[in-house]
CSV table of C-alpha atoms in Angstrom, one decimal:
chain,number,residue,atom,x,y,z
A,1,UNK,CA,24.1,-20.8,43.8
A,2,UNK,CA,20.8,-20.7,41.7
A,3,UNK,CA,22.0,-16.5,41.0
A,4,UNK,CA,25.3,-17.3,40.0
A,5,UNK,CA,24.0,-20.4,37.2
A,6,UNK,CA,21.9,-18.0,36.0
A,7,UNK,CA,24.7,-15.7,35.4
A,8,UNK,CA,26.2,-17.5,33.7
A,9,UNK,CA,24.7,-19.4,31.0
A,10,UNK,CA,25.5,-19.7,28.6
A,11,UNK,CA,29.5,-21.0,29.5
A,12,UNK,CA,27.5,-24.0,31.0
A,13,UNK,CA,25.5,-25.0,28.4
A,14,UNK,CA,29.0,-24.5,26.3
A,15,UNK,CA,30.7,-27.1,28.5
A,16,UNK,CA,27.1,-29.6,29.1
A,17,UNK,CA,27.1,-29.8,25.0
A,18,UNK,CA,31.3,-30.1,24.6
A,19,UNK,CA,31.0,-33.2,27.8
A,20,UNK,CA,27.7,-34.2,25.8
A,21,UNK,CA,29.8,-35.0,22.9
A,22,UNK,CA,32.7,-36.4,23.9
A,23,UNK,CA,31.2,-38.9,26.4
A,24,UNK,CA,29.2,-39.8,22.6
A,25,UNK,CA,32.7,-39.4,20.9
A,26,UNK,CA,33.9,-42.7,23.2
A,27,UNK,CA,32.7,-45.0,20.9
A,28,UNK,CA,31.1,-43.7,18.1
A,29,UNK,CA,33.5,-42.7,15.0
A,30,UNK,CA,30.4,-39.8,13.7
A,31,UNK,CA,30.0,-38.5,17.0
A,32,UNK,CA,34.3,-38.2,17.6
A,33,UNK,CA,33.6,-36.4,14.3
A,34,UNK,CA,31.1,-34.3,15.3
A,35,UNK,CA,33.1,-33.1,18.6
A,36,UNK,CA,35.9,-32.2,16.6
A,37,UNK,CA,34.2,-30.1,14.4
A,38,UNK,CA,32.7,-28.7,17.8
A,39,UNK,CA,36.1,-27.3,19.2
A,40,UNK,CA,37.2,-26.3,15.8
A,41,UNK,CA,34.1,-24.3,15.8
A,42,UNK,CA,34.9,-22.5,19.2
A,43,UNK,CA,38.8,-21.6,18.5
A,44,UNK,CA,37.8,-20.1,15.3
A,45,UNK,CA,34.9,-18.3,17.0
A,46,UNK,CA,37.5,-17.3,19.5
A,47,UNK,CA,39.2,-16.5,16.7
A,48,UNK,CA,36.7,-13.9,15.8
A,49,UNK,CA,36.6,-12.1,18.0
A,50,UNK,CA,39.9,-11.5,18.8
A,51,UNK,CA,40.3,-10.2,14.7
A,52,UNK,CA,37.5,-8.2,15.1
A,53,UNK,CA,37.9,-6.5,18.8
A,54,UNK,CA,41.4,-5.0,17.3
A,55,UNK,CA,39.9,-4.2,13.6
A,56,UNK,CA,38.2,-2.1,16.2
A,57,UNK,CA,40.6,-0.6,17.7
A,58,UNK,CA,42.0,0.2,14.2
A,59,UNK,CA,39.8,3.0,13.9
A,60,UNK,CA,40.3,6.8,14.5
A,61,UNK,CA,39.7,8.6,17.7
A,62,UNK,CA,37.9,6.3,19.8
A,63,UNK,CA,33.4,6.4,21.3
A,64,UNK,CA,35.6,8.9,24.5
A,65,UNK,CA,36.6,11.6,22.7
A,66,UNK,CA,32.8,11.5,20.5
A,67,UNK,CA,30.5,12.1,23.9
A,68,UNK,CA,33.7,14.7,24.2
A,69,UNK,CA,32.7,16.1,21.1
A,70,UNK,CA,28.5,16.0,21.1
A,71,UNK,CA,28.9,17.6,24.6
A,72,UNK,CA,31.7,20.3,23.3
A,73,UNK,CA,28.1,21.7,20.9
A,74,UNK,CA,26.5,22.2,23.3
A,75,UNK,CA,28.3,24.7,24.7
A,76,UNK,CA,30.1,23.2,27.2
A,77,UNK,CA,34.1,23.6,27.9
A,78,UNK,CA,36.3,20.8,27.5
A,79,UNK,CA,39.3,19.2,28.4
A,80,UNK,CA,42.3,17.6,28.2
A,81,UNK,CA,41.5,16.7,31.7
A,82,UNK,CA,37.6,15.5,30.9
A,83,UNK,CA,38.4,13.9,27.8
A,84,UNK,CA,40.7,11.3,30.1
A,85,UNK,CA,38.7,11.0,33.1
A,86,UNK,CA,35.1,9.3,31.1
A,87,UNK,CA,37.3,7.0,28.7
A,88,UNK,CA,38.7,6.1,32.2
A,89,UNK,CA,35.7,5.4,33.1
A,90,UNK,CA,34.4,4.2,30.0
A,91,UNK,CA,37.3,1.6,30.4
A,92,UNK,CA,39.2,2.8,27.4
A,93,UNK,CA,42.4,3.8,29.7
A,94,UNK,CA,43.0,0.2,29.4
A,95,UNK,CA,45.3,-2.4,27.4
A,96,UNK,CA,43.8,-3.6,24.3
A,97,UNK,CA,44.8,-7.5,26.3
A,98,UNK,CA,42.5,-6.4,29.7
A,99,UNK,CA,40.0,-5.3,27.1
A,100,UNK,CA,39.3,-7.9,25.4
A,101,UNK,CA,40.0,-10.4,27.9
A,102,UNK,CA,36.3,-8.3,29.9
A,103,UNK,CA,34.4,-8.5,26.7
A,104,UNK,CA,35.1,-12.4,25.9
A,105,UNK,CA,34.8,-12.8,29.6
A,106,UNK,CA,31.1,-11.8,29.5
A,107,UNK,CA,30.4,-13.2,26.1
A,108,UNK,CA,31.1,-16.1,26.9
A,109,UNK,CA,30.1,-16.6,30.4
A,110,UNK,CA,26.4,-14.7,30.3
A,111,UNK,CA,26.4,-13.8,26.9
A,112,UNK,CA,27.0,-10.2,27.6
A,113,UNK,CA,27.8,-8.4,24.4
A,114,UNK,CA,29.5,-4.5,26.4
A,115,UNK,CA,28.1,-1.8,27.1
A,116,UNK,CA,27.5,0.7,24.3
A,117,UNK,CA,29.2,3.5,24.9
A,118,UNK,CA,26.5,5.6,22.4
A,119,UNK,CA,23.9,4.7,23.3
A,120,UNK,CA,24.5,4.8,27.6
A,121,UNK,CA,23.3,1.1,27.5
A,122,UNK,CA,24.5,-2.5,27.3
A,123,UNK,CA,25.0,-3.8,23.8
A,124,UNK,CA,22.2,-6.0,24.5
A,125,UNK,CA,19.6,-3.4,24.7
A,126,UNK,CA,20.6,-1.2,21.8
A,127,UNK,CA,20.7,-4.2,19.7
A,128,UNK,CA,17.4,-5.7,21.4
A,129,UNK,CA,15.0,-7.4,17.7
A,130,UNK,CA,16.9,-5.6,15.6
A,131,UNK,CA,19.7,-8.3,14.7
A,132,UNK,CA,17.2,-11.1,15.0
A,133,UNK,CA,15.3,-8.7,12.0
A,134,UNK,CA,18.9,-8.7,10.2
A,135,UNK,CA,19.3,-12.3,10.8
A,136,UNK,CA,14.7,-12.5,8.7
A,137,UNK,CA,16.0,-10.0,5.5
A,138,UNK,CA,18.9,-12.4,5.4
A,139,UNK,CA,16.9,-15.7,6.3
A,140,UNK,CA,14.3,-14.8,3.7
A,141,UNK,CA,17.0,-13.8,1.2
A,142,UNK,CA,18.2,-17.0,1.0
A,143,UNK,CA,15.4,-18.5,0.8
A,144,UNK,CA,14.1,-16.5,-1.7
A,145,UNK,CA,17.2,-17.4,-3.5
A,146,UNK,CA,17.0,-21.4,-3.6
A,147,UNK,CA,13.8,-21.5,-4.1
A,148,UNK,CA,13.7,-19.9,-8.0
A,149,UNK,CA,17.8,-21.1,-8.9
A,150,UNK,CA,18.2,-24.5,-7.7
A,151,UNK,CA,15.0,-25.6,-9.8
A,152,UNK,CA,15.9,-23.2,-12.8
A,153,UNK,CA,19.9,-24.3,-12.7
A,154,UNK,CA,18.5,-27.2,-12.9
A,155,UNK,CA,16.6,-26.3,-16.0
A,156,UNK,CA,19.4,-24.7,-18.0
A,157,UNK,CA,21.5,-27.0,-16.8
A,158,UNK,CA,18.9,-29.6,-18.6
A,159,UNK,CA,18.6,-27.9,-21.9
A,160,UNK,CA,22.4,-26.6,-22.3
A,161,UNK,CA,22.5,-27.9,-25.2
A,162,UNK,CA,19.3,-29.5,-25.8
A,163,UNK,CA,18.7,-28.6,-29.8
A,164,UNK,CA,15.7,-26.0,-30.8
A,165,UNK,CA,13.7,-28.6,-32.8
A,166,UNK,CA,13.6,-32.6,-32.3
A,167,UNK,CA,14.7,-34.1,-35.3
A,168,UNK,CA,13.9,-37.8,-34.1
A,169,UNK,CA,12.4,-39.6,-37.0
A,170,UNK,CA,10.8,-41.9,-34.1
A,171,UNK,CA,9.1,-39.9,-32.8
A,172,UNK,CA,5.6,-39.2,-34.8
A,173,UNK,CA,4.7,-35.7,-36.1
A,174,UNK,CA,2.7,-34.7,-33.3
A,175,UNK,CA,4.1,-35.5,-30.4
A,176,UNK,CA,7.9,-33.4,-33.1
A,177,UNK,CA,5.7,-30.3,-32.3
A,178,UNK,CA,4.4,-31.1,-29.0
A,179,UNK,CA,8.6,-31.9,-28.7
A,180,UNK,CA,9.8,-28.7,-30.0
A,181,UNK,CA,7.1,-26.0,-28.5
A,182,UNK,CA,8.4,-27.1,-25.3
A,183,UNK,CA,12.4,-26.8,-26.5
A,184,UNK,CA,11.7,-24.0,-27.1
A,185,UNK,CA,10.0,-22.4,-24.1
A,186,UNK,CA,13.0,-23.9,-21.9
A,187,UNK,CA,15.8,-22.7,-24.0
A,188,UNK,CA,14.2,-19.5,-23.7
A,189,UNK,CA,13.7,-19.4,-20.7
A,190,UNK,CA,17.2,-20.1,-20.3
A,191,UNK,CA,17.9,-18.2,-22.3
A,192,UNK,CA,16.2,-15.3,-20.3
A,193,UNK,CA,16.8,-16.9,-16.5
A,194,UNK,CA,21.3,-16.4,-17.9
A,195,UNK,CA,20.3,-12.6,-19.2
A,196,UNK,CA,19.0,-11.7,-15.3
A,197,UNK,CA,21.7,-13.9,-13.5
A,198,UNK,CA,24.1,-11.5,-15.5
A,199,UNK,CA,22.1,-8.4,-14.3
A,200,UNK,CA,22.1,-9.3,-10.9
A,201,UNK,CA,25.7,-9.9,-10.3
A,202,UNK,CA,26.1,-6.7,-12.2
A,203,UNK,CA,24.1,-5.2,-10.8
A,204,UNK,CA,24.5,-3.1,-6.8
A,205,UNK,CA,22.0,-4.1,-4.7
A,206,UNK,CA,21.4,0.0,-3.8
A,207,UNK,CA,20.9,0.8,-7.4
A,208,UNK,CA,17.9,-1.8,-7.9
A,209,UNK,CA,16.7,-0.5,-4.5
A,210,UNK,CA,16.8,2.9,-5.5
A,211,UNK,CA,15.8,3.1,-9.3
A,212,UNK,CA,12.6,0.3,-7.4
A,213,UNK,CA,11.8,3.5,-5.2
A,214,UNK,CA,12.2,6.0,-7.9
A,215,UNK,CA,9.7,4.1,-9.9
A,216,UNK,CA,7.0,4.2,-7.1
A,217,UNK,CA,8.1,7.8,-6.7
A,218,UNK,CA,6.9,7.9,-10.7
A,219,UNK,CA,4.0,6.4,-10.1
A,220,UNK,CA,2.5,8.8,-7.4
A,221,UNK,CA,2.5,6.2,-4.5
A,222,UNK,CA,3.8,5.3,-1.6
A,223,UNK,CA,8.1,4.4,-1.3
A,224,UNK,CA,7.3,1.2,0.4
A,225,UNK,CA,10.7,2.5,2.1
A,226,UNK,CA,10.9,1.5,6.1
A,227,UNK,CA,9.2,-1.5,8.0
A,228,UNK,CA,6.0,0.6,8.2
A,229,UNK,CA,3.6,4.0,7.0
A,230,UNK,CA,3.2,6.1,9.1
A,231,UNK,CA,-0.5,5.6,9.5
A,232,UNK,CA,0.1,2.0,11.2
A,233,UNK,CA,4.5,2.8,12.5
A,234,UNK,CA,3.1,3.5,15.8
A,235,UNK,CA,0.7,1.5,16.1
A,236,UNK,CA,0.6,-1.7,18.5
A,237,UNK,CA,-0.4,-5.1,17.4
A,238,UNK,CA,-3.2,-5.6,18.8
A,239,UNK,CA,-6.0,-4.0,20.1
A,240,UNK,CA,-10.2,-3.9,22.6
A,241,UNK,CA,-11.4,-5.2,19.0
A,242,UNK,CA,-8.4,-7.9,18.7
A,243,UNK,CA,-4.8,-8.4,16.2
A,244,UNK,CA,-4.9,-5.8,13.7
A,245,UNK,CA,-4.4,-6.8,10.2
A,246,UNK,CA,-4.0,-3.8,9.0
A,247,UNK,CA,-1.0,-3.5,10.8
A,248,UNK,CA,0.3,-7.2,10.0
A,249,UNK,CA,-1.1,-6.2,5.7
A,250,UNK,CA,0.9,-2.4,5.9
A,251,UNK,CA,4.2,-4.7,6.9
A,252,UNK,CA,4.3,-7.7,4.3
A,253,UNK,CA,3.4,-4.2,2.1
A,254,UNK,CA,7.2,-2.8,2.8
A,255,UNK,CA,9.0,-6.4,4.2
A,256,UNK,CA,9.6,-7.4,0.7
A,257,UNK,CA,11.7,-5.1,-0.9
A,258,UNK,CA,14.4,-5.0,1.2
A,259,UNK,CA,14.4,-9.1,1.2
A,260,UNK,CA,14.6,-9.1,-3.0
A,261,UNK,CA,17.2,-7.0,-3.0
A,262,UNK,CA,19.1,-8.7,-0.7
A,263,UNK,CA,18.0,-11.6,-2.9
A,264,UNK,CA,18.5,-10.4,-6.1
A,265,UNK,CA,22.1,-11.3,-5.7
A,266,UNK,CA,21.6,-14.3,-4.4
A,267,UNK,CA,20.2,-16.8,-7.0
A,268,UNK,CA,22.1,-14.2,-9.7
A,269,UNK,CA,25.3,-16.6,-8.5
A,270,UNK,CA,23.5,-19.5,-7.3
A,271,UNK,CA,21.9,-20.0,-10.9
A,272,UNK,CA,25.4,-19.9,-12.3
A,273,UNK,CA,25.8,-21.8,-8.8
A,274,UNK,CA,24.4,-25.2,-9.3
A,275,UNK,CA,24.5,-24.7,-12.9
A,276,UNK,CA,27.5,-25.4,-13.2
A,277,UNK,CA,27.2,-27.6,-10.8
A,278,UNK,CA,24.9,-30.4,-12.2
A,279,UNK,CA,27.0,-29.7,-15.9
A,280,UNK,CA,29.8,-30.9,-14.3
A,281,UNK,CA,28.1,-34.0,-12.3
A,282,UNK,CA,26.2,-34.4,-15.6
A,283,UNK,CA,29.8,-35.1,-16.9
A,284,UNK,CA,31.1,-37.6,-15.3
A,285,UNK,CA,31.4,-41.4,-16.3
A,286,UNK,CA,29.3,-43.0,-13.9
A,287,UNK,CA,26.1,-40.4,-15.2
A,288,UNK,CA,27.2,-42.7,-18.7
A,289,UNK,CA,26.9,-45.5,-17.0
A,290,UNK,CA,23.4,-45.0,-16.1
A,291,UNK,CA,22.8,-43.7,-19.7
A,292,UNK,CA,23.7,-46.6,-21.3
A,293,UNK,CA,21.4,-48.6,-18.5
A,294,UNK,CA,18.6,-47.0,-19.8
A,295,UNK,CA,18.2,-44.4,-17.6
A,296,UNK,CA,17.7,-41.3,-19.0
A,297,UNK,CA,15.3,-38.3,-19.1
A,298,UNK,CA,14.6,-36.1,-16.4
A,299,UNK,CA,15.0,-40.2,-14.1
A,300,UNK,CA,18.1,-40.1,-15.3
A,301,UNK,CA,19.1,-36.5,-13.3
A,302,UNK,CA,16.8,-36.2,-11.0
A,303,UNK,CA,18.4,-39.2,-9.5
A,304,UNK,CA,22.5,-38.8,-10.7
A,305,UNK,CA,23.7,-35.1,-11.7
A,306,UNK,CA,20.8,-33.3,-9.8
A,307,UNK,CA,21.1,-35.3,-6.4
A,308,UNK,CA,25.2,-35.8,-6.7
A,309,UNK,CA,25.3,-31.7,-7.2
A,310,UNK,CA,22.7,-30.3,-4.4
A,311,UNK,CA,25.6,-31.5,-0.9
A,312,UNK,CA,27.9,-28.2,-2.3
A,313,UNK,CA,25.1,-25.7,-2.9
A,314,UNK,CA,23.6,-27.4,0.7
A,315,UNK,CA,27.3,-27.1,2.5
A,316,UNK,CA,28.0,-23.7,1.5
A,317,UNK,CA,24.7,-21.9,3.7
A,318,UNK,CA,26.7,-20.4,5.9
A,319,UNK,CA,28.9,-18.8,3.3
A,320,UNK,CA,25.6,-17.3,1.8
A,321,UNK,CA,24.5,-15.8,4.1
A,322,UNK,CA,27.4,-14.1,5.0
A,323,UNK,CA,27.9,-12.4,1.5
A,324,UNK,CA,23.9,-11.7,1.8
A,325,UNK,CA,24.6,-9.4,5.1
A,326,UNK,CA,27.2,-7.7,4.1
A,327,UNK,CA,24.8,-6.3,1.2
A,328,UNK,CA,22.4,-5.9,3.5
A,329,UNK,CA,23.7,-2.2,5.4
A,330,UNK,CA,24.3,-0.1,2.5
A,331,UNK,CA,20.9,-1.8,1.6
A,332,UNK,CA,19.3,-0.4,5.3
A,333,UNK,CA,20.6,2.9,4.3
A,334,UNK,CA,19.0,3.3,1.3
A,335,UNK,CA,15.8,1.3,2.2
A,336,UNK,CA,15.0,3.4,5.7
A,337,UNK,CA,15.6,0.3,7.7
A,338,UNK,CA,16.6,0.1,11.3
A,339,UNK,CA,18.3,-3.3,11.9
A,340,UNK,CA,21.2,-4.5,13.2
A,341,UNK,CA,22.4,-3.8,9.6
A,342,UNK,CA,22.0,0.5,9.7
A,343,UNK,CA,23.1,-0.2,13.2
A,344,UNK,CA,26.9,-1.2,12.4
A,345,UNK,CA,27.1,1.7,10.1
A,346,UNK,CA,26.2,4.1,12.8
A,347,UNK,CA,28.9,3.0,15.1
A,348,UNK,CA,31.4,2.5,12.6
A,349,UNK,CA,31.2,6.3,10.8
A,350,UNK,CA,29.6,7.6,12.9
A,351,UNK,CA,30.1,7.0,16.8
A,352,UNK,CA,33.2,4.7,17.0
A,353,UNK,CA,31.6,3.1,19.9
A,354,UNK,CA,33.3,-0.4,19.1
A,355,UNK,CA,32.2,-2.9,21.7
A,356,UNK,CA,28.9,-2.6,19.2
A,357,UNK,CA,30.1,-2.6,16.1
A,358,UNK,CA,32.5,-5.8,17.4
A,359,UNK,CA,29.5,-7.2,18.9
A,360,UNK,CA,27.0,-6.6,15.9
A,361,UNK,CA,30.6,-8.7,13.3
A,362,UNK,CA,30.7,-10.8,16.4
A,363,UNK,CA,27.4,-12.1,15.5
A,364,UNK,CA,27.2,-12.5,12.1
A,365,UNK,CA,30.1,-15.1,12.5
A,366,UNK,CA,28.6,-17.3,14.7
A,367,UNK,CA,26.1,-17.1,12.7
A,368,UNK,CA,28.1,-18.1,10.1
A,369,UNK,CA,30.4,-20.5,11.7
A,370,UNK,CA,27.2,-22.4,12.9
A,371,UNK,CA,25.6,-22.5,10.2
A,372,UNK,CA,28.3,-24.8,8.9
A,373,UNK,CA,29.0,-26.8,11.9
A,374,UNK,CA,25.6,-27.7,11.4
A,375,UNK,CA,25.8,-28.0,7.3
A,376,UNK,CA,28.9,-30.3,8.1
A,377,UNK,CA,26.9,-32.7,10.4
A,378,UNK,CA,24.6,-33.4,8.5
A,379,UNK,CA,26.4,-33.8,5.5
A,380,UNK,CA,28.5,-36.4,7.1
A,381,UNK,CA,24.8,-38.0,8.6
A,382,UNK,CA,23.6,-38.7,5.2
A,383,UNK,CA,25.9,-38.8,2.6
A,384,UNK,CA,28.4,-41.1,1.5
A,385,UNK,CA,31.2,-39.2,0.3
A,386,UNK,CA,30.9,-37.1,2.8
A,387,UNK,CA,31.3,-40.2,5.7
A,388,UNK,CA,33.9,-41.6,3.8
A,389,UNK,CA,36.0,-38.3,3.7
A,390,UNK,CA,35.7,-37.3,6.7
A,391,UNK,CA,35.4,-40.2,9.1
A,392,UNK,CA,36.8,-43.1,6.6
A,393,UNK,CA,34.2,-45.7,5.8
């Protein structure tokens, strides 16, 4: 009995979560909304699993043919019977619905992502920590994007209609001079940020990575490709003297490149998004009403347009993660990473490992749907506008 529960832990976790939300939803409109969102997330994941697994079937050839082709390069004589036997051994001779059913059943019951025919081991072992490494890259890139885009996007919107020079006759000459200097710096910063954002949207991430690597080459410095230099790659994190800070420094000297590169385009896009949201909110009637009541300056912007512009931005975190991950495979190949994004390219373009590719794509969809689920229920709890729209009050 203990083995049964331990092997089907994911199913029981889903049932326990769904049962708890259903019980709470009987007397709470908010938890009724959360329970409905939970069911919608499960249906979305089931639909994604069908789409992803079906798309993998469109790829020419299969993993059995790739494996047999490799063996033939080693001098072995391969016949069609050998290919059919290998396909039967891998279960590739079964109809698509049967193979999808076995895959999704193992995934639902115990979190088993299937068997990687190219790695000759389970997908869970083949991925190992690679997916979490890709997840860390994407989250760090998003954090970098939001830390830069939110304050500077607000600044850009704030100075959009501001003059370069303070001509207010009610201000003294010294105050006008100081205000003019401040406005000039803000306007120059806005222009520079807009140029940077346009470059970020126009310049491909892989080209930025190649440019940085070439700059290191021209400077005669070791390129920060991979996760570690040759000196520290095989060294453990701990030795007889304790933690090796040199390996940590070497890791930090390499990890900034993928984070910066994948965060580059996200930062540029979020700068434009934040600026557009705040400018749109600042032109609404409730802001004019607050200004008529005497609220002005940064206090007006912080309480009204900025505050109401954050919710749509927060609700797009899941889609931003997907957009960042879409850029990661090419960047990973250029920089020489061995994370899940690089493994996805290998599975799709080199080995036709359908289950490995499907597992990685499904995990990305799982993260996106989970983030959207979390942001939806958080916004419904803290934003009265969302509560009124989704729960009627």
